[in-house]
Tab-separated table of N, CA, C and O in Angstrom:
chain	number	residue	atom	x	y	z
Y	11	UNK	N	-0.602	-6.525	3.207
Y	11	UNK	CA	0.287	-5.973	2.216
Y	11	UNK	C	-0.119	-6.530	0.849
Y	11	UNK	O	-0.398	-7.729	0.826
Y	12	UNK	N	-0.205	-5.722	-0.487
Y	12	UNK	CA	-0.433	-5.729	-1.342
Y	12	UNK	C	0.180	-6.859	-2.294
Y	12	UNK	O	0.776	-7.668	-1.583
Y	13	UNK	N	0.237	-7.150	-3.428
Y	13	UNK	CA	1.117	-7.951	-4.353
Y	13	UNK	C	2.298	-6.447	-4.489
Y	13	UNK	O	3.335	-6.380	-3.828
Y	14	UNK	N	2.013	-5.770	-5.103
Y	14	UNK	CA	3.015	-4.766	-5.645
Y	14	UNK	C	3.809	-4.654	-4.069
Y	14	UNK	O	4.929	-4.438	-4.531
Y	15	UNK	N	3.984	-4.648	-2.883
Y	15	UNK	CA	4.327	-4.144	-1.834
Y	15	UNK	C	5.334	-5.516	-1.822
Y	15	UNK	O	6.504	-5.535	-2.206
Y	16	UNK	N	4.838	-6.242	-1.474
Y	16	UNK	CA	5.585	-7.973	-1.367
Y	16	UNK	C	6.354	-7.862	-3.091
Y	16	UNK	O	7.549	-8.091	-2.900
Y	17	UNK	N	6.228	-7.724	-3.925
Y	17	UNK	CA	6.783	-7.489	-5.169
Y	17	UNK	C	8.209	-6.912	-4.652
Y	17	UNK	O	9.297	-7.488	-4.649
Y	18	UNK	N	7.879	-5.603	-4.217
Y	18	UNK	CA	9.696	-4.677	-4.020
Y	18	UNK	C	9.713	-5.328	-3.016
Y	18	UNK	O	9.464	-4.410	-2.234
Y	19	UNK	N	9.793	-6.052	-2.497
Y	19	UNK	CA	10.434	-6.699	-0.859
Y	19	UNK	C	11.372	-7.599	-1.143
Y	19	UNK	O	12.463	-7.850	-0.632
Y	20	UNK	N	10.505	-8.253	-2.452
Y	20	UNK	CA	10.963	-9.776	-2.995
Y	20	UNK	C	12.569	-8.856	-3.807
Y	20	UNK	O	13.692	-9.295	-3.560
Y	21	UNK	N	12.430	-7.987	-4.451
Y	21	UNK	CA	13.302	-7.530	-5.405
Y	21	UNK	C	14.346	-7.077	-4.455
Y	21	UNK	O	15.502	-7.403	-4.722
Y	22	UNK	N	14.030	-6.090	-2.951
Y	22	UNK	CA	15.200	-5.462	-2.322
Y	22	UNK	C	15.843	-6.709	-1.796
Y	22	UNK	O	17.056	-6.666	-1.587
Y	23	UNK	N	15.024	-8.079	-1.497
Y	23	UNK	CA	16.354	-9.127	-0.589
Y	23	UNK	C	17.178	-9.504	-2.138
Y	23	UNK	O	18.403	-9.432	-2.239
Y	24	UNK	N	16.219	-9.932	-3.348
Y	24	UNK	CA	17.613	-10.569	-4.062
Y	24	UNK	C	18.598	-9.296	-4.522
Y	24	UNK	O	19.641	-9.685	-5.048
Y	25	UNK	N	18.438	-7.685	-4.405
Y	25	UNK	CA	19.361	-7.250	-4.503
Y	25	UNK	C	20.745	-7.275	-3.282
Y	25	UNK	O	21.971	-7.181	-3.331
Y	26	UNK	N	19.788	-7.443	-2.325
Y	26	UNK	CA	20.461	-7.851	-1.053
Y	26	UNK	C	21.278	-8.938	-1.360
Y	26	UNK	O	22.456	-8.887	-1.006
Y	27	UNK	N	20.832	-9.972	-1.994
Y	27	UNK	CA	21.616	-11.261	-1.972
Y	27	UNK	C	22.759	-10.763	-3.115
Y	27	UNK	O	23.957	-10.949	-2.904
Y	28	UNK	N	22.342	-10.209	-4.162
Y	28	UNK	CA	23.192	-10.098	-5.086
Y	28	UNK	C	24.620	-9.052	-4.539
Y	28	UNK	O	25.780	-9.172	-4.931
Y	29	UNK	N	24.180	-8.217	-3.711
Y	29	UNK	CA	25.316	-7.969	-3.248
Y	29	UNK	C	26.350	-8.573	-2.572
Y	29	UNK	O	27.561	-8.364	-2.640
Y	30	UNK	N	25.731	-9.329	-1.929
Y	30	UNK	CA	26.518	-10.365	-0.615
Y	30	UNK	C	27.471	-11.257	-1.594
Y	30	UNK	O	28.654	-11.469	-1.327
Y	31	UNK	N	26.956	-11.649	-2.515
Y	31	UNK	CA	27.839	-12.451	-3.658
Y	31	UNK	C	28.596	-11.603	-4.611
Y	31	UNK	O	29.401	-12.125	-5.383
Y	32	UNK	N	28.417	-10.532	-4.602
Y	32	UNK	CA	29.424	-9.744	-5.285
Y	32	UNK	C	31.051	-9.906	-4.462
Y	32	UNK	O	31.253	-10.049	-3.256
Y	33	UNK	N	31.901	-9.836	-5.404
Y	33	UNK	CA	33.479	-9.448	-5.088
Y	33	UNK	C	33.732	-7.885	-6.001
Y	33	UNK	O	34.505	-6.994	-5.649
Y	34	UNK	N	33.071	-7.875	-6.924
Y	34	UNK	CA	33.428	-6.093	-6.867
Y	34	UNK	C	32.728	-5.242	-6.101
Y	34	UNK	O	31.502	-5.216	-5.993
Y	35	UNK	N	33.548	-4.511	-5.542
Y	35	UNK	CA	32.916	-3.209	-4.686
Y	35	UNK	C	31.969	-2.427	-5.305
Y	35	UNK	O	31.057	-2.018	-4.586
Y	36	UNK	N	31.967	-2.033	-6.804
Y	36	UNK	CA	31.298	-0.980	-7.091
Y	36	UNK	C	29.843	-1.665	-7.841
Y	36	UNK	O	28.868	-1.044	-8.264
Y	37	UNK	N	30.058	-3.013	-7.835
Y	37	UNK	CA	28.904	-3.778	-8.196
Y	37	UNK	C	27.736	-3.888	-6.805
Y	37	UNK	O	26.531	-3.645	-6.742
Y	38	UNK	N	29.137	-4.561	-5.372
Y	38	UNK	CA	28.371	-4.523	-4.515
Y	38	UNK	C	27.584	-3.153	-3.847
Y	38	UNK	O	26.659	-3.099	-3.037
Y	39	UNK	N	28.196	-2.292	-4.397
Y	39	UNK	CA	27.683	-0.593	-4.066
Y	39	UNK	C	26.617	-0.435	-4.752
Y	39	UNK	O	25.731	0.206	-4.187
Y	40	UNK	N	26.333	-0.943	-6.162
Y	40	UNK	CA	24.884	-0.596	-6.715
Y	40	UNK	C	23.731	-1.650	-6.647
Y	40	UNK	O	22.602	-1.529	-7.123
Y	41	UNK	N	24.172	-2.547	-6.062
Y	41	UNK	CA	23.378	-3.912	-5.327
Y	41	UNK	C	22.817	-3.079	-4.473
Y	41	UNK	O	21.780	-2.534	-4.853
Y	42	UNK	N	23.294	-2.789	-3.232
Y	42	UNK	CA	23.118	-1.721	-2.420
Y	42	UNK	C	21.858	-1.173	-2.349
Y	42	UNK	O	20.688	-1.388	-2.033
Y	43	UNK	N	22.919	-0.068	-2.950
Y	43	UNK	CA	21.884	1.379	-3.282
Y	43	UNK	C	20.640	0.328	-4.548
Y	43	UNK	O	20.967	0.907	-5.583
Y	44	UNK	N	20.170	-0.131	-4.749
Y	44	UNK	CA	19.085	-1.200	-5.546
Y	44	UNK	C	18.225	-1.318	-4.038
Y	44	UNK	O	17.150	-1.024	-3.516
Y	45	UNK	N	19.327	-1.867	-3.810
Y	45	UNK	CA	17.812	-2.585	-2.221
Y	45	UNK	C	17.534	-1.615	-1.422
Y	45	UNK	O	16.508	-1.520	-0.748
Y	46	UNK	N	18.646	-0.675	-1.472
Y	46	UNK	CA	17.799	0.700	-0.536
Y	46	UNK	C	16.538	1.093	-1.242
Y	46	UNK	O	15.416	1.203	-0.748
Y	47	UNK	N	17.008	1.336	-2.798
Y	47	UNK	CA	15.520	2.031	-3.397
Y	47	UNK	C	14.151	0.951	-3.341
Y	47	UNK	O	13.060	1.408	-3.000
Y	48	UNK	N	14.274	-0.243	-3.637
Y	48	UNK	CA	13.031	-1.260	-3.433
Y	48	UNK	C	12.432	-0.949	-2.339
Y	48	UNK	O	11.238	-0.721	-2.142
Y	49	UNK	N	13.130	-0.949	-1.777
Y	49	UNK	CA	12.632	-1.296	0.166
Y	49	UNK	C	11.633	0.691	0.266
Y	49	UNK	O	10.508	0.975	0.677
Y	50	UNK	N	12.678	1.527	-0.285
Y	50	UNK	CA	11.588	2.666	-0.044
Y	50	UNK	C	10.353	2.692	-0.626
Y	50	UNK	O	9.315	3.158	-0.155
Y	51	UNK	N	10.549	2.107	-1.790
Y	51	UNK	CA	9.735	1.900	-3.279
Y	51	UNK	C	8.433	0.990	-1.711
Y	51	UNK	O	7.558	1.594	-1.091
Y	52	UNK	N	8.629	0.232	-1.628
Y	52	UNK	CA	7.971	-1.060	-0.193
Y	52	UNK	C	7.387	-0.574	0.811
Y	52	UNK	O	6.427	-1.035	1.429
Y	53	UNK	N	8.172	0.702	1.043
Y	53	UNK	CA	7.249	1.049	2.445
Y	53	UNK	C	6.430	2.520	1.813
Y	53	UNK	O	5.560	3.014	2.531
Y	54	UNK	N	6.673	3.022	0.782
Y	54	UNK	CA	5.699	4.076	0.497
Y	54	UNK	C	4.814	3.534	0.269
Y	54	UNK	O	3.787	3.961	0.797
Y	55	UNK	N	4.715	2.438	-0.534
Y	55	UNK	CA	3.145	1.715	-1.282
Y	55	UNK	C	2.569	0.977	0.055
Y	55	UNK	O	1.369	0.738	-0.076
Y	56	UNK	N	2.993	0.642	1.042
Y	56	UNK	CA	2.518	0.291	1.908
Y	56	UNK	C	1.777	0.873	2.814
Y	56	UNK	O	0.996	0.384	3.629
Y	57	UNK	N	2.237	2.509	2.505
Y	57	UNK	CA	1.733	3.515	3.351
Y	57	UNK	C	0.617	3.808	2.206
Y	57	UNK	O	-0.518	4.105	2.580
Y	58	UNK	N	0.810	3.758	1.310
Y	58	UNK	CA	-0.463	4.310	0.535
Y	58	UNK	C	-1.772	3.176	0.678
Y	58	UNK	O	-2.953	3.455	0.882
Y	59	UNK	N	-1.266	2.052	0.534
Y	59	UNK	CA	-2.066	1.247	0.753
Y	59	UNK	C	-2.797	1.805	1.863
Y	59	UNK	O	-3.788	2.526	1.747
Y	60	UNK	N	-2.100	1.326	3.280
Y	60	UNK	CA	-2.857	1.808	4.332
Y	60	UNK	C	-3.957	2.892	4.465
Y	60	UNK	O	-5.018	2.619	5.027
Y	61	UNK	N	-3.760	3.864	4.059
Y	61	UNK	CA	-4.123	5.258	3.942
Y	61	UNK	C	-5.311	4.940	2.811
Y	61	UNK	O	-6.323	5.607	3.022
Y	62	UNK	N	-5.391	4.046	1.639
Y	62	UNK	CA	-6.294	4.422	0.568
Y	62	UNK	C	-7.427	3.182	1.343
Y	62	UNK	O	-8.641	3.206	1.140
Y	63	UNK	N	-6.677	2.063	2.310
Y	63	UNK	CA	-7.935	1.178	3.103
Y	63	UNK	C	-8.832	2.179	3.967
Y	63	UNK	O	-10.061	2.256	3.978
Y	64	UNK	N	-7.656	3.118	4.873
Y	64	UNK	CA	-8.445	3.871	5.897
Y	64	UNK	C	-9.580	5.020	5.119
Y	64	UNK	O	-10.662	5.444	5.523
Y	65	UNK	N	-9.147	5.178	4.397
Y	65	UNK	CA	-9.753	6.278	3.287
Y	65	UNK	C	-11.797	5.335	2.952
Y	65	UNK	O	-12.983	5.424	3.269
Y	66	UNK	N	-11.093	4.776	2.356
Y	66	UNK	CA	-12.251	3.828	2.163
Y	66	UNK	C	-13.003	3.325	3.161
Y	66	UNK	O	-14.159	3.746	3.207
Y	67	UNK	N	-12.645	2.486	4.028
Y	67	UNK	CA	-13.210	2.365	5.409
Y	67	UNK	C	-14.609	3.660	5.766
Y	67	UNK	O	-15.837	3.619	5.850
Y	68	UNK	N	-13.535	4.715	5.891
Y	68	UNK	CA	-13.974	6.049	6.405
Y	68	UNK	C	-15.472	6.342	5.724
Y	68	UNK	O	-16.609	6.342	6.197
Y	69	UNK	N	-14.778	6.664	3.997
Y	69	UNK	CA	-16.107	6.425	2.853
Y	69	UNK	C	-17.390	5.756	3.043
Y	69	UNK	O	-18.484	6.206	2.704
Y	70	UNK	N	-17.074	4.249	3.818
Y	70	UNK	CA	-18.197	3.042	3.657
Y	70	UNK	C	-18.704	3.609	5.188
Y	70	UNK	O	-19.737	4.261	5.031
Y	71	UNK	N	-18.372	3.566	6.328
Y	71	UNK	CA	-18.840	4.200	7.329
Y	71	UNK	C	-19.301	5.396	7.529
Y	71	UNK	O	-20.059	5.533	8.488
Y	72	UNK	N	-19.020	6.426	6.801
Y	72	UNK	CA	-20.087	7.515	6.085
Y	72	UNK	C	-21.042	7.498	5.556
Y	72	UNK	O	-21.805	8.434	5.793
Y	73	UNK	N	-21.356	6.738	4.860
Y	73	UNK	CA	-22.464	6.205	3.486
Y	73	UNK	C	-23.167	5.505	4.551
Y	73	UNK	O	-24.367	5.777	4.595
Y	74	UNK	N	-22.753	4.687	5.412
Y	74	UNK	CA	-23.605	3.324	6.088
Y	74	UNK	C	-24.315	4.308	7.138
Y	74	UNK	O	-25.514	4.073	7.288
Y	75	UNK	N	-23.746	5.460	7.957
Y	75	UNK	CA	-24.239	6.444	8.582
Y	75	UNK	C	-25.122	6.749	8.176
Y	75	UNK	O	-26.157	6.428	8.759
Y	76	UNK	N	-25.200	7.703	6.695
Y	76	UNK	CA	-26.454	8.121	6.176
Y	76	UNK	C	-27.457	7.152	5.917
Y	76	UNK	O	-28.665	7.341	5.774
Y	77	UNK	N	-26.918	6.262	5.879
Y	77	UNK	CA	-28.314	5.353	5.458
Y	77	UNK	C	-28.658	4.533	6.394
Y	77	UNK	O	-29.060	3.418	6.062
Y	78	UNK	N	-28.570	4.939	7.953
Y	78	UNK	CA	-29.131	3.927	8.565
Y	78	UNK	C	-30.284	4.060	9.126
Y	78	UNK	O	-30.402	5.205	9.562
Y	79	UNK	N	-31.354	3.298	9.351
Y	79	UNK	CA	-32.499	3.037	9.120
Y	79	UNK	C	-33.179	3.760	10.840
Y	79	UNK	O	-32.414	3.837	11.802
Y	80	UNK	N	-33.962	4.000	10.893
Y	80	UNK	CA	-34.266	4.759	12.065
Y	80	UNK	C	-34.377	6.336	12.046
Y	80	UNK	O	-35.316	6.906	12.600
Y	81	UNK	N	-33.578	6.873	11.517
Y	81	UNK	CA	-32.997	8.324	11.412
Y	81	UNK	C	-35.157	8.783	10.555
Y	81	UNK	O	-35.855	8.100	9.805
Y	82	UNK	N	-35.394	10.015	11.131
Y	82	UNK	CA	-36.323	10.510	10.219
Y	82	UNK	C	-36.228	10.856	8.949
Y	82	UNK	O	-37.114	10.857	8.094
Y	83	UNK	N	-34.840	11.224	8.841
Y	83	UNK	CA	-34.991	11.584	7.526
Y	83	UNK	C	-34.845	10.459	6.305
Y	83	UNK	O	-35.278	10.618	5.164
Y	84	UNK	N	-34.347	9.634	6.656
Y	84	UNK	CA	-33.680	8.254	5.976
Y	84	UNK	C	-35.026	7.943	5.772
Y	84	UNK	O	-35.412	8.044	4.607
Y	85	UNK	N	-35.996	7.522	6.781
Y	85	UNK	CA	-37.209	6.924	6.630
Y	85	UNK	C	-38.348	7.248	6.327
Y	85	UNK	O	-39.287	6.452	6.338
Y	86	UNK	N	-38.489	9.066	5.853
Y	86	UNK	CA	-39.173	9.568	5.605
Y	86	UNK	C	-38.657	9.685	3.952
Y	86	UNK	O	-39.614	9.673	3.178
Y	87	UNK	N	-37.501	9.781	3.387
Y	87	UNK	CA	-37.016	9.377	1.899
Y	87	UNK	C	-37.756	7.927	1.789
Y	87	UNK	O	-38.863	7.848	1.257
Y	88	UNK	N	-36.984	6.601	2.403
Y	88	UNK	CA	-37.719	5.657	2.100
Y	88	UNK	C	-39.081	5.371	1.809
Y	88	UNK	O	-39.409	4.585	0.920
Y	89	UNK	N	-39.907	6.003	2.552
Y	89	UNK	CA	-41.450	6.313	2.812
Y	89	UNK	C	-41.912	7.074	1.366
Y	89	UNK	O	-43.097	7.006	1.039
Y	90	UNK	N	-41.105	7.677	0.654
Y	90	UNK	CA	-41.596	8.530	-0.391
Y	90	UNK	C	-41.241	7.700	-1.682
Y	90	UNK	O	-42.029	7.567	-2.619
Y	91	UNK	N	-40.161	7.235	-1.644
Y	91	UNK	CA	-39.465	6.356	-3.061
Y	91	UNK	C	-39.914	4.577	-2.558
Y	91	UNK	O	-39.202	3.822	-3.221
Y	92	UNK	N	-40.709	3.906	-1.762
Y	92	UNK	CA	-41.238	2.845	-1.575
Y	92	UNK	C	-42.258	2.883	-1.715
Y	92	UNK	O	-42.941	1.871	-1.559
């Protein structure tokens, strides 16, 4: 998990906390609804994260495909630009 991901995590518990210490209701209601939105804010970037590693991954194991050494054509380029 990212800094920005651990960032809204850190923000949805102290809204969490800030509610728990509230005595007004409509304070503790937008404490609340605060840590609901962090926490979504937390798991979308987490999913993007994921998705922009697998993305990449995918990218570098494509590229490493084409260029691996053996293949005729790879070594018949090499053979021309060496």
């Amino acid at each position: 998990m990212s800094g920005s991901s651990e960032f809204y995590l850190a923000c949805a518990a102290q809204s969490l906390r800030d509610a728990e210490a509230s005595t007004l209701a409509n304070v503790r209601d937008r404490c609340l609804r605060s840590a609901a939105s962090w926490q979504a804010m937390a798991t979308r970037t987490a999913e993007i994260e994921t998705s922009r590693r697998a993305r990449e991954k995918k990218a570098s194991d494509a590229a490493a495909d084409r260029a691996a050494p053996g293949e005729p054509a790879v070594d018949a380029y090499r053979g021309e630009i060496g």
